[in-house]
Amino acid sequence: MSIRRTKFLIALVAVLIVNSAYMPSPEAGLLSLFEKGLMKAGEEATEKAATSAGRRALRTGVHAGTFTERAAAVAASIALPTGALYVEREGDRLITWIIGKQQGPSINLAEPNWQSKLQSLAVQTKDLPAPAIVFDYPTARSLRSEARAAQLLHDLYVVDELGRFYPLRNIPEVGFVLELKPSLVVPISDPPPSLQILSYLDASVDTSKLHFITTMTKNDADSLRRLATNAGDKLIPLEDLRHTGNLVLPGTEGSLTIFIGHVEGDGFAIRLPDGTLAEKIGFDVIEDAAAKQQLSVLFVGCNTYACSGISGTTREVRDTEIAEALTKIMGAQSNADLIEQFGTRTHPFVISNDSLSVAADRLQMRLYSLPDGARTARTGAIGLRLSGYLPSPADPGIWVVFLWLFGAGVVVARTINYFDDSSLRQSFGRVYPSISNRLVAPRRHRLQSTVRELVYMSFAPLTSIYLVFVVVLSAFNFSVSAWSKRDDVMESAWSLLIVPHLVALGLAIFLSDYLVLFAPVALSFTAIYFISEGALLSLGVSLCVAFLVYMYRPAILVELDRAQLAGALWITKRHNHRFVSAAYLSLKTLPVVVSAGFIGWMFVILE
Amino acid sequence: MPVARVTSIVELIQARMPDVLAELRRSHPGSLDLLSEGLVMGDKAMAPGSAVYCALARSGLQVAHKEIADILRDLPLRARYAKRIRLIGSIVAALMSAGVVTSAIFSTKEVTIITALLSFVVTVGSSAASHLETPLFGTNGIAELTEECLRLEMETQKAEFELQYQLSLENADCINAATTVNDICAKLRRLSVFGDVNRS
């Protein structure tokens, strides 16, 4: 075995050991995209456990026998401030509970000014700058038919059966709505959003499953250009989709397709520049096509909620506004952020359970099916790792190693695709989401798509190997299998090509944290060795220290992070958030910088 | 009854003579909605017979005239460039054939390289000439584009007559004239945006 190959193997083993000893803390891995993915998994799991425990208590409370018990459960679950009012309907009466006081009077809905009486009960206190009224879901739903309910002026809230709270608003075009985001609402006439819908809205945007279709034609040249420039190759004109006469929407199962166009009555209308109607496509036709292909569609045009009755805008819109929204969409953090862009605070975008159920269900199904391939992937991964130790028959130069890695990567990529045919491509799609539209810049489009494909083909095998590497590590170290979070892991690997500096910073923090964990072990070994000169004793003590460090590593890293943050605040005197951030990052990477300096100095001394 | 549209007029004026649009907005402050860029993506009722349609039709025609004139001036220029490149290409190709003969006789490496390079230049030049002669979309060449522009010029004249006639009436209703002008402007914008002609 040549020296080069030996060095490579030593480096590989060293990296494995370094990574194996690491357990990320919540803040430590702030900037490392790799850690971020795994961290998110851990956080989600904790949050899920915490909220489900809290909700269970609330659910028990909400379903409790008496009004008093329910009111107490609601008040406790969200820490409602003193003075707020909890209201339920019983026949024609509203029964009330003033938080922090006692049961309030009941109000008869037949009274002419019942809404004023209700409002006067909610008291303004120092905990509560504006009086708040909380309804249970059936009450809020039934009040929409009460004429005077629209005159309720206080901060209104709704609690549903699962114990989730929403602000309640009254929008003239829709009536009472639950506010999910300032510009994204669900009408109260609908059932409350299901857990699937909520987790879909919270999920990060999967741009590989996002498509825009427009009914604009080249006759609307400027409008089409504006949309195509901002949406890139995600935008497809409707006329391109109907070569066979049938409407075939782009995207795979579970995609979200947003239809943008000029709305007239119950569908999109395509008009010629002289005003004559060229074609009309009904919302029902689009929905049928979407249902057949297992996709979700949203309609964007003027007042599409009123026209389609399912989802959409509640105002008149121009293509210029939509084009502007499209630029923001490309940077949206979650699906809710994405959809929200089509609405405004005063005229929010309306969604319903039905409008997103297909995409949400498919996402859930995919999440459930994620761990299925874990065991096989791990076995394959360990096999691959072991095969790395086998001597190569050819000249073991670095190029051979790379080629071997690439070849192995191709096999791994194919294996990953076998278990999950969309993960690799989709994670790439999310990181490199959009290129120029074919209509606006055809040459640039061709060039960019070729480059994109080349980048994909060159790096997909390496990304796959990276995934396997992390899956193997997660089998030893992490509470959550990296296979179940493979989308995040691969996304971070793809990001290496775009934001190497951030990833380098993340790696520096990663190594620094490891050094801090390793320091007590090394120090204890050295100290005992010098004191007693007994190698066995010092090894035993350092092993004990290593065990303790291993047991308490999350707590140590959290404390270290707190200290580093406090240090950064003290150094910068909170002068400017940029200085604070720079000082914090410097302190976080200090151990690795000091160690590098020390090693360099040692080299100089030795020479 | 067809829905009257003026979006393309507004877009063309905005692209070519934004000052004219600003002036229109100043003189018709009540119709800012109509004079804004972008298509209203819904069925919006329009106030018929408003003076703003007459003003829009007039300004639209003025800008359309200028646009057509610009395109018609630009197209022969492109044809001339294409022809010149083709001529140079054929001269170089002729020279190259001599180079091939020399290369065959002396079989020197340098001559072969130079010949290959010249061949490459000729191919590139020929591609450039073809590119200049054809638009980005469709199969129309310079001649067809010129024909299209001349047709638009004729339509512009007709629309002008129609507008003048409407303006001579006591209750001028310029909706029809504005619709015709919008159609012309839409075709011009289509040529500009997707036809690689006088691109903006």
Short mmCIF file of C-alpha atoms in Angstrom, two decimals, chain A residues 34 38 41 374 378 466-475 478-490:
data_model
loop_
_atom_site.label_atom_id
_atom_site.label_comp_id
_atom_site.label_asym_id
_atom_site.label_seq_id
_atom_site.Cartn_x
_atom_site.Cartn_y
_atom_site.Cartn_z
CA PHE A 34 -25.31 20.06 7.62
CA LEU A 38 -30.08 17.32 11.70
CA ALA A 41 -35.08 17.07 13.09
CA ALA A 374 -33.04 3.31 6.32
CA ARG A 378 -27.22 1.77 6.36
CA TYR A 466 -21.89 12.38 1.54
CA LEU A 467 -25.41 11.24 2.40
CA VAL A 468 -24.24 7.71 3.07
CA PHE A 469 -21.43 9.07 5.23
CA VAL A 470 -23.88 11.10 7.33
CA VAL A 471 -26.32 8.18 7.51
CA VAL A 472 -23.56 5.99 8.89
CA LEU A 473 -22.61 8.63 11.46
CA SER A 474 -26.20 9.19 12.46
CA ALA A 475 -26.52 5.46 13.09
CA PHE A 478 -27.72 11.17 16.44
CA SER A 479 -31.13 10.68 17.92
CA VAL A 480 -32.70 10.99 14.48
CA SER A 481 -31.65 8.93 11.49
CA ALA A 482 -30.07 11.06 8.81
CA TRP A 483 -31.86 8.87 6.29
CA SER A 484 -35.19 10.23 7.50
CA LYS A 485 -33.79 13.75 7.06
CA ARG A 486 -32.03 12.97 3.81
CA ASP A 487 -33.61 15.89 2.00
CA ASP A 488 -31.98 18.35 4.39
CA VAL A 489 -28.66 16.52 4.38
CA MET A 490 -28.46 16.44 0.60
#
